[in-house]
Amino acid sequence: METVLETLDWWVLGLYFLALLAVAAWVVLQKNKNTEDYFLAGRNVGWFVIGASIFASNIGSEHVVGLAGTGFESGTPMAHYELHAWIVLLLGWLFLPFYIRSGAFTMPEFLEKRFDSRSRWFLSVFSLVAYVLTKVSVTIYAGGIVVSELLGIPFWYGAIGVVLFTGLYTIIGGMKAVIYTETLQTVILIAGSLIITYLGLQEIGGWDELQSTVREVSPQHFNMWRPMSDPDFPWTGLLFGGTIVGIWYWCTDQYIVQRTLAANNIKIGRRGAIFGAYLKLMPILIFLIPGIIAFALTVKYPETFTVDRADRAFPVLVKALLPVGLKGLVAGGLMAALMSSLASVFNSCSTIFTIDIYKKLKPNKSEKELLRIGKVATGIIVVLGIIWIPIMQKIGGGVMYQYLQNVQSYIAPPVTTVFLLGIIWKRVTPKAAITTLMVGLFLLVLRLGSEIYYQPQITSGEEVNNWLFYFATINFAHMAIFMFIFSVILCVSVSLATAPPDYAKISGLSFGTLSAEDKAATKGSYDTIDVVLSVVLVIIVIAILSYFTG
């Protein structure tokens, strides 16, 4: 296998890695004094760094590879998920004040403060398993594709090499190393991807030429609003089901929320979320559009430009369009995407295991011992990630970004229900929370199991006349809506059927239990500029939704 990089590219790539190592070394030299330092960067991080870290954590190489692949294969429908920038605002304005007021390190710890230890145990174990099965494995698989394509080395060597490099600085430096290296990686990633979008549009002849070329062979490629009956992208599922998944991911998942918890007050955390929301708009321009450009190039120049599989659209663009030197920069950006996501998930897994599991089992352990366990836990996650590589090679044959959204659509509804209702309605009881989570897990297993069992029939289009087959064939985004409605009804019913919670115990953790001081503190935590920037972002989201209508 030949590398597409030349001497100058290798120099650029080498300089990028040196800069990354310098940032990591600077963080390591500051040393982590305690668990707050190691897991939350001492709760002393600025809004710019928080926003960049939110973006870098979200945009892994599964986005670069998978979202570009979806753009190539299907066009703009999956842009609905990238317009969840408005949901990042929800994190800052609705959820974050309650999280910071609780003083929690983790999302499971917040559930214990709001409900009880059963909910904390459930979400701790559930999150760790979900991270290994989705975030770690998918990111490593995508990274293996990128590294092997660009550097001309076997898939295994590239994937394991980057995993080990990322794991090393995450273990040594903790959250500080993750959050500051992500700031550098965000700049590199956006710069490299913008360049490839610009060069791709030049190659195809501009935006108008891109649209006319694509519409000739695929009229729906620029339409985000497919009919309700569309088997893959019904607008109802993407708009409403996608919102349910978005609230789970952006507002309740340790992987993202941990960045905002690194702020020392609500104002800084919220501003970080607002900045992260603006950055979240970028993937449409820098990943999805390049995928569509790759599709247009295969239509316009079939003799010189070929993409054998949708997930390889972005790496092929890098090979075909970039001049010497820029290939090294973009290769660095793609590796940045892989490493930032991996570093985030390694650190989040380590935090949940150490704070929510180990510390609960061994409450008298010293800070020094907890730091050691946190590093060991990160190392174990690194090893598990490597073990999952061959499995991801087998299941990664489809369009990866879509696969990820499918799985997340079944994970999200019960967790979204418990967090959202728990914050907006003080009457939600501990029993209602754990019942909703457990029943949601049963539905998740039932749906995934039936999908796998009936996969041959689904693929061939064969009809099977039983309820489980129909259950398995409901569109994934519609499934999220049905599961959410069921979860809300279940949570409300069990809450009303059981004794109300001790409101004094959950003071400040739900709207109905806020004190006058809490309300005054929240009101004083934002300025006019925060409100204006948030409103402008919502207007931009609506404008994009209105533009891509076919």
Coordinates of C-alpha atoms in Angstrom, one line a residue:
M1 CA 0.0 0.0 0.0
E2 CA 1.4 3.4 -1.0
T3 CA 1.2 6.6 1.0
V4 CA -0.2 9.7 -0.7
L5 CA 2.1 11.9 1.4
E6 CA 5.3 13.3 0.0
T7 CA 8.4 14.7 1.9
L8 CA 6.9 18.1 2.6
D9 CA 3.6 16.5 3.8
W10 CA 5.6 14.4 6.3
W11 CA 7.3 17.5 7.6
V12 CA 4.0 19.3 8.1
L13 CA 2.5 16.2 9.8
G14 CA 5.6 15.9 12.0
L15 CA 5.4 19.6 13.1
Y16 CA 1.7 19.1 14.0
F17 CA 2.6 16.1 16.2
L18 CA 5.4 18.1 17.8
A19 CA 3.0 20.9 18.6
L20 CA 0.6 18.4 20.1
L21 CA 3.3 16.8 22.3
A22 CA 4.4 20.3 23.4
V23 CA 0.8 21.1 24.6
A24 CA 0.5 17.7 26.3
A25 CA 4.0 18.1 28.0
W26 CA 3.0 21.6 29.2
V27 CA -0.1 20.2 30.8
V28 CA 1.7 17.2 32.4
L29 CA 4.4 19.5 33.9
Q30 CA 1.6 21.3 35.8
K31 CA 0.7 18.0 37.6
N32 CA -2.7 16.9 38.8
K33 CA -3.1 17.5 42.5
N34 CA -6.5 15.7 43.0
T35 CA -9.4 14.1 41.2
E36 CA -11.0 17.5 40.4
D37 CA -7.7 18.4 38.6
Y38 CA -7.5 15.1 36.8
F39 CA -11.1 14.7 35.8
L40 CA -12.4 18.3 35.5
A41 CA -9.2 20.2 34.8
G42 CA -9.5 21.9 38.2
R43 CA -12.9 23.5 37.2
N44 CA -10.9 26.4 35.9
V45 CA -11.2 26.4 32.1
G46 CA -12.2 29.3 29.9
W47 CA -15.2 29.5 27.5
F48 CA -13.1 29.4 24.3
V49 CA -11.4 26.2 25.4
I50 CA -14.7 24.6 26.6
G51 CA -16.4 25.4 23.2
A52 CA -13.5 24.1 21.2
S53 CA -13.4 20.9 23.3
I54 CA -17.1 20.3 22.9
F55 CA -16.7 20.5 19.1
A56 CA -13.5 18.4 19.0
S57 CA -15.1 15.7 21.3
N58 CA -18.1 15.5 19.0
I59 CA -16.3 15.6 15.7
G60 CA -14.4 12.3 15.6
S61 CA -13.1 10.6 12.5
E62 CA -16.4 8.7 12.4
H63 CA -17.8 12.2 11.4
V64 CA -15.1 12.9 8.9
V65 CA -15.4 9.4 7.3
G66 CA -19.1 8.7 8.1
L67 CA -20.8 12.1 7.5
A68 CA -18.9 12.6 4.3
G69 CA -19.9 9.0 3.3
T70 CA -23.6 9.8 4.1
G71 CA -23.3 13.0 2.0
F72 CA -21.9 10.9 -0.9
E73 CA -24.6 8.2 -0.5
S74 CA -27.7 10.1 0.5
G75 CA -27.1 13.9 0.4
T76 CA -28.3 16.3 3.0
P77 CA -30.9 14.5 5.3
M78 CA -28.4 13.7 8.0
A79 CA -27.6 17.4 8.2
H80 CA -30.6 17.5 10.6
Y81 CA -28.2 15.9 13.2
E82 CA -25.6 18.6 12.6
L83 CA -28.2 21.3 13.1
H84 CA -28.5 20.2 16.7
A85 CA -26.4 23.3 17.5
W86 CA -29.6 24.7 19.0
I87 CA -29.7 21.7 21.4
V88 CA -26.2 22.7 22.6
L89 CA -27.8 26.0 23.7
L90 CA -30.3 23.9 25.7
L91 CA -27.3 22.4 27.6
G92 CA -26.1 25.9 28.5
W93 CA -29.4 27.5 29.3
L94 CA -31.6 24.7 30.8
F95 CA -29.4 21.8 32.1
L96 CA -26.0 23.3 33.1
P97 CA -27.3 25.5 35.9
F98 CA -28.7 22.4 37.7
Y99 CA -25.5 20.3 37.0
I100 CA -23.2 23.0 38.4
R101 CA -25.5 23.7 41.3
S102 CA -25.4 20.0 42.3
G103 CA -21.6 20.0 42.4
A104 CA -21.6 16.6 40.6
F105 CA -18.5 15.3 38.8
T106 CA -20.5 13.0 36.5
M107 CA -24.0 12.5 35.1
P108 CA -24.6 9.3 37.1
E109 CA -23.7 11.3 40.2
F110 CA -26.3 13.9 39.3
L111 CA -28.9 11.2 39.0
E112 CA -28.1 10.0 42.5
K113 CA -28.5 13.5 43.9
R114 CA -31.8 14.0 42.1
F115 CA -33.1 10.4 42.5
D116 CA -31.2 7.7 44.3
S117 CA -28.2 5.3 44.0
R118 CA -30.0 2.8 41.8
S119 CA -30.2 5.3 38.9
R120 CA -26.6 6.2 39.4
W121 CA -25.5 2.5 39.2
F122 CA -27.6 1.9 36.2
L123 CA -26.3 4.9 34.2
S124 CA -22.7 4.2 35.2
V125 CA -22.6 0.6 34.0
F126 CA -24.9 1.4 31.0
S127 CA -22.6 4.3 29.9
L128 CA -19.4 2.3 30.1
V129 CA -20.8 -0.5 28.0
A130 CA -22.4 1.9 25.5
Y131 CA -19.1 3.9 25.1
V132 CA -17.1 0.8 24.3
L133 CA -19.7 -0.6 21.9
T134 CA -20.3 2.7 20.0
K135 CA -17.9 5.6 20.6
V136 CA -14.6 3.7 21.2
S137 CA -15.1 1.0 18.6
V138 CA -16.6 3.2 15.8
T139 CA -13.9 5.9 16.3
I140 CA -11.1 3.4 16.1
Y141 CA -12.5 1.8 13.0
A142 CA -12.9 5.1 11.3
G143 CA -9.4 6.1 12.3
G144 CA -8.0 2.9 10.9
I145 CA -9.6 3.7 7.5
V146 CA -8.2 7.3 7.5
V147 CA -4.7 6.4 8.6
S148 CA -4.3 3.4 6.3
E149 CA -5.6 5.4 3.3
L150 CA -3.4 8.5 3.9
L151 CA -0.2 7.0 5.3
G152 CA -0.2 3.8 3.2
I153 CA 0.1 1.5 6.1
P154 CA -2.0 -1.5 7.1
F155 CA -5.3 -0.8 8.9
W156 CA -4.2 -2.5 12.1
Y157 CA -0.9 -0.6 12.4
G158 CA -2.5 2.8 11.9
A159 CA -5.4 2.2 14.3
I160 CA -3.4 0.7 17.1
G161 CA -0.6 3.4 16.8
V162 CA -3.0 6.3 17.1
V163 CA -4.9 4.5 20.0
L164 CA -1.7 4.0 21.9
F165 CA -0.5 7.6 21.3
T166 CA -3.8 9.1 22.4
G167 CA -4.1 6.7 25.4
L168 CA -0.6 7.7 26.6
Y169 CA -1.2 11.5 26.9
T170 CA -4.8 10.9 28.2
I171 CA -3.5 8.6 31.0
I172 CA -0.6 10.9 32.0
G173 CA -2.4 14.3 31.7
G174 CA -6.0 13.6 32.4
M175 CA -8.7 16.1 31.5
K176 CA -6.3 19.0 31.2
A177 CA -4.3 17.2 28.5
V178 CA -7.5 16.3 26.7
I179 CA -9.2 19.7 26.8
Y180 CA -6.1 21.8 25.8
T181 CA -4.9 19.4 23.0
E182 CA -8.5 19.5 21.7
T183 CA -8.3 23.3 21.3
L184 CA -5.3 22.9 19.0
Q185 CA -6.9 20.0 17.2
T186 CA -10.1 22.0 16.5
V187 CA -8.1 24.7 14.7
I188 CA -6.2 22.2 12.6
L189 CA -9.3 20.2 11.8
I190 CA -11.5 23.2 10.7
A191 CA -8.6 24.7 8.7
G192 CA -7.8 21.5 6.8
S193 CA -11.4 20.6 6.1
L194 CA -12.3 24.1 4.9
I195 CA -9.4 23.9 2.4
I196 CA -10.7 20.7 1.0
T197 CA -14.2 22.1 0.7
Y198 CA -12.9 25.1 -1.2
L199 CA -10.7 23.1 -3.6
G200 CA -13.5 20.6 -4.2
L201 CA -15.9 23.4 -5.1
Q202 CA -13.3 24.9 -7.5
E203 CA -12.8 21.5 -9.1
I204 CA -16.5 20.9 -9.7
G205 CA -17.0 24.5 -11.0
G206 CA -18.7 26.2 -8.0
W207 CA -21.9 25.8 -5.9
D208 CA -24.4 26.1 -8.8
E209 CA -22.5 23.6 -10.9
L210 CA -22.4 21.2 -7.9
Q211 CA -26.2 21.4 -7.5
S212 CA -27.0 21.0 -11.2
T213 CA -24.5 18.1 -11.6
V214 CA -25.9 16.2 -8.6
R215 CA -29.6 16.9 -9.3
E216 CA -29.4 15.5 -12.8
V217 CA -28.7 12.0 -11.4
S218 CA -30.1 12.3 -7.8
P219 CA -32.9 15.0 -7.6
Q220 CA -33.4 14.5 -3.8
H221 CA -29.7 14.9 -2.8
F222 CA -30.2 18.5 -1.6
N223 CA -33.5 17.8 0.1
M224 CA -33.5 17.5 3.9
W225 CA -37.2 17.0 4.1
R226 CA -38.0 13.5 2.7
P227 CA -41.6 12.2 3.0
M228 CA -42.9 10.6 6.2
S229 CA -43.0 7.3 4.3
D230 CA -39.3 7.5 3.3
P231 CA -37.8 4.2 4.5
D232 CA -34.5 5.8 5.5
F233 CA -34.9 9.5 6.2
P234 CA -38.6 10.5 7.0
W235 CA -38.6 14.2 8.0
T236 CA -40.7 13.5 11.1
G237 CA -38.2 11.0 12.4
L238 CA -35.2 13.2 11.7
L239 CA -36.8 16.4 13.2
F240 CA -38.5 14.9 16.3
G241 CA -36.6 11.6 16.8
G242 CA -33.4 13.4 16.1
T243 CA -34.2 16.0 18.8
I244 CA -34.7 13.2 21.4
V245 CA -31.3 11.7 20.5
G246 CA -29.8 15.2 20.5
I247 CA -31.0 16.1 24.0
W248 CA -29.5 12.8 25.3
Y249 CA -26.2 13.3 23.5
W250 CA -25.6 17.0 24.1
C251 CA -27.3 17.6 27.4
T252 CA -27.0 14.3 29.5
D253 CA -24.0 12.4 28.1
Q254 CA -20.9 12.5 30.3
Y255 CA -18.8 12.6 27.1
I256 CA -20.0 16.1 26.2
V257 CA -21.2 17.6 29.5
Q258 CA -17.9 16.9 31.2
R259 CA -16.4 19.8 29.2
T260 CA -18.8 22.4 30.6
L261 CA -18.4 21.0 34.1
A262 CA -14.7 22.1 33.8
A263 CA -15.9 25.8 34.1
N264 CA -15.7 27.5 37.5
N265 CA -19.2 29.0 37.2
I266 CA -22.4 28.8 35.2
K267 CA -21.6 31.9 33.0
I268 CA -18.3 30.5 31.7
G269 CA -19.9 27.1 31.1
R270 CA -22.8 28.6 29.2
R271 CA -20.6 30.7 27.1
G272 CA -18.5 27.7 26.2
A273 CA -21.7 25.9 25.2
I274 CA -22.8 28.9 23.0
F275 CA -19.4 28.9 21.3
G276 CA -19.5 25.1 20.9
A277 CA -23.0 25.5 19.3
Y278 CA -21.6 27.9 16.6
L279 CA -18.8 25.5 15.9
K280 CA -21.4 22.6 15.6
L281 CA -22.7 24.3 12.5
M282 CA -19.4 23.7 10.7
P283 CA -19.7 19.9 9.9
I284 CA -22.3 20.6 7.2
L285 CA -19.8 22.8 5.3
I286 CA -16.6 20.9 6.1
F287 CA -17.7 17.2 6.0
L288 CA -21.2 16.8 4.5
I289 CA -20.7 19.1 1.5
P290 CA -17.3 17.4 0.6
G291 CA -19.1 14.1 0.5
I292 CA -21.6 15.6 -2.0
I293 CA -18.7 17.1 -4.0
A294 CA -17.1 13.6 -4.1
F295 CA -20.4 12.2 -5.5
A296 CA -20.5 15.0 -8.1
L297 CA -16.9 14.4 -9.2
T298 CA -17.7 10.7 -9.8
V299 CA -20.6 11.8 -12.0
K300 CA -18.7 14.5 -13.9
Y301 CA -15.4 12.8 -14.2
P302 CA -16.0 9.0 -13.9
E303 CA -12.9 8.1 -15.8
T304 CA -10.5 9.8 -13.3
F305 CA -12.5 9.9 -10.1
T306 CA -13.9 6.8 -8.5
V307 CA -15.1 6.0 -4.9
D308 CA -15.5 2.3 -4.3
R309 CA -17.4 2.7 -1.0
A310 CA -19.2 5.7 0.5
D311 CA -17.2 5.7 3.7
R312 CA -14.0 6.3 1.7
A313 CA -15.3 9.5 0.0
F314 CA -13.3 12.0 2.2
P315 CA -9.9 10.2 2.1
V316 CA -10.3 9.9 -1.7
L317 CA -10.9 13.7 -1.9
V318 CA -7.7 14.3 0.1
K319 CA -5.7 12.1 -2.3
A320 CA -7.2 13.6 -5.5
L321 CA -7.4 17.3 -4.7
L322 CA -4.8 18.5 -2.3
P323 CA -1.3 19.7 -3.3
V324 CA 1.9 18.7 -1.5
G325 CA 2.1 20.2 2.0
L326 CA -1.6 20.6 2.4
K327 CA -2.1 16.8 2.4
G328 CA 0.1 16.7 5.5
L329 CA -2.0 19.4 7.2
V330 CA -5.3 17.7 6.4
A331 CA -3.8 14.3 7.4
G332 CA -3.0 16.0 10.7
G333 CA -6.6 17.3 10.9
L334 CA -8.1 13.9 10.3
M335 CA -5.9 12.3 12.9
A336 CA -6.8 15.2 15.3
A337 CA -10.4 14.2 14.8
L338 CA -9.7 10.7 15.8
M339 CA -7.4 11.5 18.7
S340 CA -9.7 14.2 20.2
S341 CA -12.7 11.9 20.2
L342 CA -10.7 9.0 21.6
A343 CA -9.1 11.1 24.3
S344 CA -12.5 12.4 25.3
V345 CA -14.1 9.0 25.6
F346 CA -11.1 7.5 27.4
N347 CA -11.3 10.3 30.0
S348 CA -15.1 10.1 30.3
C349 CA -14.9 6.3 30.9
S350 CA -12.2 6.7 33.4
T351 CA -14.2 9.4 35.3
I352 CA -17.4 7.3 35.4
F353 CA -15.5 4.2 36.5
T354 CA -13.4 5.9 39.2
I355 CA -16.1 8.3 40.6
D356 CA -19.3 6.3 40.1
I357 CA -18.1 2.8 40.6
Y358 CA -14.8 2.5 42.4
K359 CA -15.3 5.4 44.8
K360 CA -18.8 4.0 45.7
L361 CA -17.4 0.6 46.4
K362 CA -14.3 2.0 48.3
P363 CA -15.4 5.3 49.8
N364 CA -12.4 5.7 52.1
K365 CA -9.7 5.6 49.3
S366 CA -7.3 8.6 49.2
E367 CA -7.2 11.1 46.3
K368 CA -3.8 9.7 45.3
E369 CA -5.3 6.2 45.0
L370 CA -8.3 7.5 43.0
L371 CA -5.9 9.2 40.6
R372 CA -4.0 5.9 40.2
I373 CA -7.2 4.0 39.5
G374 CA -8.3 6.6 37.0
K375 CA -5.1 6.1 35.0
V376 CA -5.5 2.3 35.2
A377 CA -9.1 2.5 34.1
T378 CA -8.1 4.6 31.0
G379 CA -5.5 1.9 30.2
I380 CA -8.1 -0.8 30.3
I381 CA -10.4 1.1 28.0
V382 CA -7.5 1.5 25.6
V383 CA -7.0 -2.3 25.6
L384 CA -10.8 -2.9 25.1
G385 CA -10.8 -0.5 22.2
I386 CA -8.0 -2.4 20.5
I387 CA -9.8 -5.7 21.1
W388 CA -12.9 -4.3 19.4
I389 CA -11.1 -3.3 16.2
P390 CA -11.6 -6.7 14.3
I391 CA -15.3 -6.7 15.3
M392 CA -15.8 -3.1 13.9
Q393 CA -14.0 -4.2 10.7
K394 CA -16.9 -6.7 10.2
I395 CA -19.8 -4.4 11.1
G396 CA -18.4 -1.3 9.5
G397 CA -19.3 -2.3 6.0
G398 CA -22.4 0.0 5.9
V399 CA -22.5 3.8 6.1
M400 CA -21.0 4.2 9.5
Y401 CA -22.5 7.5 10.6
Q402 CA -26.0 6.1 9.9
Y403 CA -25.2 3.0 11.8
L404 CA -24.2 5.1 14.8
Q405 CA -27.4 7.2 14.7
N406 CA -29.5 3.9 14.6
V407 CA -27.9 2.6 17.8
Q408 CA -28.1 6.0 19.6
S409 CA -31.8 6.2 18.7
Y410 CA -32.6 3.3 20.9
I411 CA -30.3 4.3 23.8
A412 CA -31.5 7.9 24.0
P413 CA -35.3 8.0 24.8
P414 CA -35.4 6.6 28.4
V415 CA -32.3 8.6 29.5
T416 CA -33.6 11.8 27.9
T417 CA -37.0 11.3 29.6
V418 CA -35.4 10.8 33.1
F419 CA -33.1 13.8 32.9
L420 CA -35.6 16.2 31.2
L421 CA -38.6 15.3 33.4
G422 CA -36.4 15.2 36.5
I423 CA -35.3 18.8 35.9
I424 CA -38.6 20.4 34.8
W425 CA -41.0 18.5 37.1
K426 CA -40.1 18.0 40.8
R427 CA -42.8 15.3 41.3
V428 CA -40.7 12.6 39.4
T429 CA -39.8 9.9 41.9
P430 CA -36.7 7.7 42.3
K431 CA -38.9 4.6 41.5
A432 CA -40.2 6.2 38.3
A433 CA -36.6 7.0 37.2
I434 CA -35.2 3.5 37.7
T435 CA -38.4 1.9 36.2
T436 CA -38.1 4.0 33.1
L437 CA -34.4 3.3 32.7
M438 CA -34.8 -0.5 33.1
V439 CA -37.8 -0.8 30.8
G440 CA -36.0 1.3 28.2
L441 CA -33.1 -1.1 28.4
F442 CA -35.4 -4.0 27.7
L443 CA -36.9 -2.2 24.7
L444 CA -33.3 -1.4 23.4
V445 CA -32.3 -5.1 23.6
L446 CA -35.6 -6.2 22.0
R447 CA -35.2 -3.8 19.1
L448 CA -31.6 -4.6 18.4
G449 CA -32.1 -8.3 18.8
S450 CA -35.1 -8.4 16.5
E451 CA -33.2 -6.2 13.9
I452 CA -30.3 -8.7 13.9
Y453 CA -32.5 -11.7 13.8
Y454 CA -34.6 -10.5 10.9
Q455 CA -31.7 -8.8 9.0
P456 CA -31.8 -11.4 6.1
Q457 CA -35.5 -10.8 5.5
I458 CA -35.2 -7.0 5.9
T459 CA -32.3 -6.9 3.3
S460 CA -34.1 -9.1 0.8
G461 CA -37.5 -7.2 1.2
E462 CA -39.3 -10.4 2.3
E463 CA -42.4 -9.9 4.4
V464 CA -42.8 -11.9 7.7
N465 CA -46.3 -11.9 9.2
N466 CA -45.6 -11.4 13.0
W467 CA -45.4 -8.4 15.4
L468 CA -41.7 -8.8 16.1
F469 CA -40.8 -8.4 12.4
Y470 CA -42.9 -5.2 12.2
F471 CA -41.3 -4.0 15.4
A472 CA -37.8 -4.6 13.9
T473 CA -38.7 -2.7 10.6
I474 CA -40.0 0.6 12.1
N475 CA -37.7 3.4 10.9
F476 CA -35.0 4.0 13.5
A477 CA -35.8 7.7 14.0
H478 CA -39.6 6.9 14.3
M479 CA -38.6 4.2 16.8
A480 CA -36.9 6.9 19.0
I481 CA -40.2 8.9 19.0
F482 CA -42.3 5.9 20.0
M483 CA -39.8 4.9 22.8
F484 CA -39.7 8.5 24.1
I485 CA -43.5 8.8 24.3
F486 CA -43.8 5.4 26.0
S487 CA -41.0 6.4 28.4
V488 CA -42.7 9.7 29.3
I489 CA -46.1 8.0 29.9
L490 CA -44.4 5.4 32.1
C491 CA -42.3 7.9 34.1
V492 CA -45.3 10.2 34.8
S493 CA -47.6 7.2 35.7
V494 CA -45.1 5.6 38.1
S495 CA -44.4 9.1 39.6
L496 CA -48.1 9.7 40.3
A497 CA -48.6 6.2 41.6
T498 CA -45.8 6.5 44.2
A499 CA -45.1 8.9 47.1
P500 CA -43.6 12.2 46.2
P501 CA -39.8 12.7 46.7
D502 CA -38.3 14.6 49.7
Y503 CA -38.3 18.1 48.2
A504 CA -35.8 19.4 50.8
K505 CA -33.4 16.7 49.7
I506 CA -33.5 17.7 46.0
S507 CA -33.5 21.5 46.6
G508 CA -32.1 23.3 43.6
L509 CA -32.1 20.2 41.4
S510 CA -35.5 20.8 39.8
F511 CA -37.4 23.9 38.8
G512 CA -40.1 23.4 41.5
T513 CA -37.4 23.3 44.2
L514 CA -35.4 26.4 43.3
S515 CA -34.9 28.9 46.2
A516 CA -35.0 32.6 45.7
E517 CA -31.2 32.7 45.9
D518 CA -31.0 30.0 43.1
K519 CA -33.2 32.1 40.9
A520 CA -31.3 35.3 41.5
A521 CA -27.9 33.5 40.8
T522 CA -29.3 32.1 37.5
K523 CA -30.6 35.5 36.5
G524 CA -27.2 37.1 37.2
S525 CA -25.3 34.4 35.2
Y526 CA -25.9 35.8 31.7
D527 CA -25.7 39.1 29.8
T528 CA -27.5 40.6 26.8
I529 CA -24.7 39.3 24.5
D530 CA -25.4 35.7 25.6
V531 CA -29.1 36.1 24.7
V532 CA -28.4 37.8 21.3
L533 CA -25.8 35.2 20.2
S534 CA -28.2 32.4 21.1
V535 CA -31.1 34.0 19.2
V536 CA -28.9 34.6 16.1
L537 CA -27.8 30.9 16.2
V538 CA -31.4 29.7 16.2
I539 CA -32.2 32.0 13.2
I540 CA -29.2 30.5 11.3
V541 CA -30.4 26.9 12.0
I542 CA -33.9 27.8 10.7
A543 CA -32.4 29.4 7.6
I544 CA -30.4 26.3 6.7
L545 CA -33.5 24.1 7.3
S546 CA -35.4 26.3 5.0
Y547 CA -32.7 26.3 2.3
F548 CA -32.3 22.6 1.8
T549 CA -35.8 21.7 0.6
G550 CA -34.9 20.2 -2.7

